[in-house]
Coordinates of C-alpha atoms in Angstrom, one line a residue:
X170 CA 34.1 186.6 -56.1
X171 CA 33.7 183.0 -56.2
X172 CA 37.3 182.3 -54.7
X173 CA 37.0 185.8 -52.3
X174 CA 34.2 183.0 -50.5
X175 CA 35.9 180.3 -50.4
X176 CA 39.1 181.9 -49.0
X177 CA 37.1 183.3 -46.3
X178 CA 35.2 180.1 -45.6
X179 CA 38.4 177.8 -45.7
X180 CA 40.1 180.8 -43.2
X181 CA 36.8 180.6 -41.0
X182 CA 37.0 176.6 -40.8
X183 CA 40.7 176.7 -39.9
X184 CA 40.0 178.6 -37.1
X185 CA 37.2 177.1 -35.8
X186 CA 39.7 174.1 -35.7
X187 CA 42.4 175.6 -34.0
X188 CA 44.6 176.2 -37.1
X189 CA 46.6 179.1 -38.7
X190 CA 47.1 178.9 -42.5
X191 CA 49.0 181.5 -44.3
X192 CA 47.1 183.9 -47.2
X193 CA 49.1 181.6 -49.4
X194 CA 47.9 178.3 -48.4
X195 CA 44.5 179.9 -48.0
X196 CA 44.4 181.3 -51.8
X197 CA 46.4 177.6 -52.9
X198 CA 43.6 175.6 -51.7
X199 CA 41.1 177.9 -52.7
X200 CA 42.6 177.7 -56.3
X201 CA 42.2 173.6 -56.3
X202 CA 38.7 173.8 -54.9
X203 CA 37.1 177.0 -57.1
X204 CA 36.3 174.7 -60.0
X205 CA 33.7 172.7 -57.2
X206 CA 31.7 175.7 -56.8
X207 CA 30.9 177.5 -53.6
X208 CA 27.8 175.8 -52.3
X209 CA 29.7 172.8 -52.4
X210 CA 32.8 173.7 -50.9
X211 CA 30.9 175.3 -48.0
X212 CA 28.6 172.0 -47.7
X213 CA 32.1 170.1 -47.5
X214 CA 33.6 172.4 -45.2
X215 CA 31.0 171.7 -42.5
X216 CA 31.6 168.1 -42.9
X217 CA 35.0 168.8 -42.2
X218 CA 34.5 171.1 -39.3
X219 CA 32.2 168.3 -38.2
X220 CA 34.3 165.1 -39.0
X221 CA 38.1 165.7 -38.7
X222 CA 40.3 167.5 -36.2
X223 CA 42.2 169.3 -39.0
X224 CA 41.2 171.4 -41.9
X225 CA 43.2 170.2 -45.0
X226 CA 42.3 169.9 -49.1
X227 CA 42.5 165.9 -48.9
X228 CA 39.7 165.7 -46.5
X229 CA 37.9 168.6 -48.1
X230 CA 37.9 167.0 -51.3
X231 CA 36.9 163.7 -50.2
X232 CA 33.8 164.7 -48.7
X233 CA 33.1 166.8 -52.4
X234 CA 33.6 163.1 -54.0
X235 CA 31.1 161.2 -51.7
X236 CA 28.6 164.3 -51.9
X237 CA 28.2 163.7 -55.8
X238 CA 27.0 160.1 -55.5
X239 CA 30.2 158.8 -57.5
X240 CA 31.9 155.7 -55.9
X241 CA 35.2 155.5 -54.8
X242 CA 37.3 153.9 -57.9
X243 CA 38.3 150.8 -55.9
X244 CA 34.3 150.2 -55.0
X245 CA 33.5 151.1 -58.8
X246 CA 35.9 148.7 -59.6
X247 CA 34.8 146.0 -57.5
X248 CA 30.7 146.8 -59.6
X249 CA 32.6 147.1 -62.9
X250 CA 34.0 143.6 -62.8
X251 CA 30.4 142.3 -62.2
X252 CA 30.0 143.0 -66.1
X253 CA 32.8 140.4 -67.3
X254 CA 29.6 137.9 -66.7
X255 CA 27.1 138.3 -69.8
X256 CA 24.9 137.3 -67.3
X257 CA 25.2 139.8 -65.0
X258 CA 23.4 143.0 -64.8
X259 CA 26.0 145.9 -63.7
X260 CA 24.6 149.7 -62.8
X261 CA 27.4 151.9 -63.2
X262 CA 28.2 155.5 -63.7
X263 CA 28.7 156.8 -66.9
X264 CA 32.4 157.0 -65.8
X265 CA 32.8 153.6 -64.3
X266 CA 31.5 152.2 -68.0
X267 CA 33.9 154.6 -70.0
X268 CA 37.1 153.2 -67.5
X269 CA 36.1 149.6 -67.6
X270 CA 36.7 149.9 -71.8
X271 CA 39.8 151.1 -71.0
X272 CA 40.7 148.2 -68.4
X273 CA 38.9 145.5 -70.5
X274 CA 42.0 144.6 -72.9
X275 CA 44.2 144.3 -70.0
X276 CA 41.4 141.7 -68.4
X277 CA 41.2 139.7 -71.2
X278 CA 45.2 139.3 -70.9
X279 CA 44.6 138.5 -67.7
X280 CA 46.8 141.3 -66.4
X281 CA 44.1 142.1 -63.6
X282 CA 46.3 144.2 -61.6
X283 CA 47.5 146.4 -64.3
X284 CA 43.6 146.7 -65.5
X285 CA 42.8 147.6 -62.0
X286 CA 45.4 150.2 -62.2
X287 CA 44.3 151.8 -65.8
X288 CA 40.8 152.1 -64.6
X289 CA 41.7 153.5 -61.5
X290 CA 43.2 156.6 -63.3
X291 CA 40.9 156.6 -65.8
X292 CA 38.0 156.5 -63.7
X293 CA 39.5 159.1 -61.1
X294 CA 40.4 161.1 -64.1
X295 CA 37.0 161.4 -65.9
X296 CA 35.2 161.7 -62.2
X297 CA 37.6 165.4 -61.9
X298 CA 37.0 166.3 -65.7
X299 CA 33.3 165.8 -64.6
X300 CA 33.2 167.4 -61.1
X301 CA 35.0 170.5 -62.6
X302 CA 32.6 170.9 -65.5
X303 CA 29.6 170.5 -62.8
X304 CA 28.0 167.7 -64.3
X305 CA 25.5 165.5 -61.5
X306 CA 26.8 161.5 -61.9
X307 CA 24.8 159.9 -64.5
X308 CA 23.4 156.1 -63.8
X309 CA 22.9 153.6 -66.4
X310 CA 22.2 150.0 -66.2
X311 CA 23.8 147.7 -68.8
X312 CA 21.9 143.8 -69.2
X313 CA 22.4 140.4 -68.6
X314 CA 20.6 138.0 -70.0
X315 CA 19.8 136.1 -66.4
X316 CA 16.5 138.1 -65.5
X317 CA 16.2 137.3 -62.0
X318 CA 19.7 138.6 -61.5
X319 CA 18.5 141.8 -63.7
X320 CA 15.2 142.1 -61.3
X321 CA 17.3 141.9 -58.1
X322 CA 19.8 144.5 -59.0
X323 CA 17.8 147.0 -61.0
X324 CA 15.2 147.2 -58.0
X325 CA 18.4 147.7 -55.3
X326 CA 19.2 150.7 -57.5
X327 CA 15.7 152.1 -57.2
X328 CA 16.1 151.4 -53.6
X329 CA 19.5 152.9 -53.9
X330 CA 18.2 156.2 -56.2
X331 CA 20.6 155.5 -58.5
X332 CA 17.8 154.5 -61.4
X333 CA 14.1 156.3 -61.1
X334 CA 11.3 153.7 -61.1
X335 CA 9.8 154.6 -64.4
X336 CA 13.2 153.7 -66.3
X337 CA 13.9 150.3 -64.2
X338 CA 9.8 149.4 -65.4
X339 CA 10.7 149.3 -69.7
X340 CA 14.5 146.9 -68.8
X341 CA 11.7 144.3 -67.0
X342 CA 9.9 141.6 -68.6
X343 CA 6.3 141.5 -67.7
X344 CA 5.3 139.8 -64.7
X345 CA 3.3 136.6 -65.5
X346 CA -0.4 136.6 -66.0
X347 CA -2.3 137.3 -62.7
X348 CA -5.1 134.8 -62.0
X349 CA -8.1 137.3 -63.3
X350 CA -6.1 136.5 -66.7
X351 CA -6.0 133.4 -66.4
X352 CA -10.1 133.0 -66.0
X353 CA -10.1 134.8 -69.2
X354 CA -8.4 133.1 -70.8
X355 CA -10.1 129.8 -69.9
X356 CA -13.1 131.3 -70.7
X357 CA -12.3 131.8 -74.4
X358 CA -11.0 128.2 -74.8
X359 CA -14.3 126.7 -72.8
X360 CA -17.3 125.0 -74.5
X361 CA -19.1 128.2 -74.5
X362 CA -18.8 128.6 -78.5
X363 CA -15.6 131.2 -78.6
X364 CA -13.0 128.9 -80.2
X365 CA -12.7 129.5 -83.9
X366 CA -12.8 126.1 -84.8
X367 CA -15.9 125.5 -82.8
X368 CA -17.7 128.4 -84.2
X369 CA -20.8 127.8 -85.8
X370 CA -20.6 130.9 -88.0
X371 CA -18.4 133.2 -90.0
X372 CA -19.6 136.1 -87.8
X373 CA -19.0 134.0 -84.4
X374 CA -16.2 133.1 -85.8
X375 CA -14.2 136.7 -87.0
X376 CA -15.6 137.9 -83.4
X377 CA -13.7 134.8 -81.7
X378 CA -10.7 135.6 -83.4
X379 CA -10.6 139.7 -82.4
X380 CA -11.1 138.8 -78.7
X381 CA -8.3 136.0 -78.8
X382 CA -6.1 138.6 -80.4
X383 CA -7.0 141.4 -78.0
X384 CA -6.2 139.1 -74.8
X385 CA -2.6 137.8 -76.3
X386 CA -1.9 141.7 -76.6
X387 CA -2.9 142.3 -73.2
X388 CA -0.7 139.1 -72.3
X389 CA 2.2 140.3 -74.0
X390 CA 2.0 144.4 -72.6
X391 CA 0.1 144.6 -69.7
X392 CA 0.0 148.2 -70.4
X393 CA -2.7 147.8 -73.0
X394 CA -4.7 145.6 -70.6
X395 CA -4.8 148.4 -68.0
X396 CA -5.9 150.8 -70.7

C-alpha cells in the first residue's frame, strides 16, 4: 500500500511540474524511495515541487538526507578531521565516528585523499543502511582535553539541537566558585574559632572539620550545594 502512495504522489508531483513519467519510471522510483517511508517521501516531494523545476529521484533524495539532520559526507568530513587534535572536541553522528575509524589508517599514512575517499563511502553507506532501517541520526560528542574548546563547541551543539542540555551539563567541569562561596569560605578560615587547629575543644573541633568537609563537597559538585 505503501508504494500504491508513493506512486500516486510522485505521478501527482510530476504533473504539477509539467512532466510525464511512464508507470515504469513511476513504480522504479517508487521502488528506490519505499524503504524512506511515506510521510517522508511526501514531506520531500513538496520540497521538490517547491524548490526545483523538475521532479527527479536525485533531488528527491537529497532533500530526504537534509530532512534527517545527517551532514553531507564532505561537511562530515570536514567535523571528523577536527578529532585528529586530542585537543579538540568533535560532535559527530554515530556514522561520521564509525567512517572516520575506517579513514584513520589512511590519515596516519598521510594518504589524505584516499582517507577522504574511504569515509566518503563509508559514511554515505552506513547513512542509507540507516535511513532504510528508519533509525533518527544519533549525536555524540567525543572530548578533548582543552576545556574552553569543549565549552565552545558542546554549547553550539545545544544551540544547534544536536546535544540536549541535560547531557552537555555532566561532559562540563564546574564553573568556578561564585562570590557567595567565596564569603564562606573565608568565613571558616577567619578568627572566629572554626579552624581545627585554632579550636579550643575536641567538640569545636570535630564540628570545624564536618563544615570544612561539607563546603569542599559543595566546591567540588555544585549539585550538592543546591540541594
Amino acid at each position: 500500500m505503501s508504494q500504491e502512495q508513493i506512486v500516486r504522489a510522485l505521478g501527482v508531483t510530476a504533473e504539477a511540474m509539467g512532466q510525464q513519467l511512464s508507470p515504469a519510471g513511476l513504480l522504479m522510483m517508487a521502488d528506490d524511495l519505499a524503504p524512506y517511508g511515506v510521510e517522508t517521501v511526501l514531506a520531500a516531494l513538496t520540497k521538490v515541487r517547491r524548490e526545483c523545476r523538475r521532479l527527479s529521484l536525485a533531488d528527491v533524495i537529497e532533500r530526504i538526507q537534509i530532512a534527517d539532520g545527517r551532514p553531507k559526507s564532505d561537511e562530515a568530513w570536514a567535523n571528523a578531521l577536527a578529532a585528529l587534535d586530542e585537543s579538540e572536541t568533535v560532535v559527530w553522528t554515530k556514522e561520521a565516528s564509525q567512517a572516520f575509524e575506517v579513514a584513520r589508517p589512511l590519515l596516519e599514512i598521510n594518504d589524505k585523499t584516499g582517507a577522504r575517499m574511504a569515509f566518503r563511502d563509508a559514511y554515505e553507506r552506513l547513512c542509507e543502511r540507516a535511513r532504510a532501517s528508519g533509525e533518527i541520526a544519533k549525536w555524540s560528542a567525543s572530548l578533548g582535553w582543552d576545556v574552553e574548546r569543549r565549552r565552545l563547541v558542546l554549547e553550539s551543539a545545544v544551540i544547534a539541537g544536536r546535544l540536549g542540555q541535560d547531557n552537555v551539563r555532566g561532559l562540563l567541569p564546574p564553573p568556578p566558585p561564585s562570590a557567595e562561596t567565596g564569603k564562606a569560605v573565608m568565613a571558616l578560615v577567619s578568627n572566629n574559632g572554626v579552624l581545627t587547629d585554632k579550636a579550643s575543644t575536641a567538640i569545636e573541633r570535630e564540628s570545624a572539620r564536618k563544615r570544612i568537609d561539607a563546603l569542599k563537597l559543595m566546591l567540588s559538585d555544585p549539585k550538592e550545594g543546591a540541594a
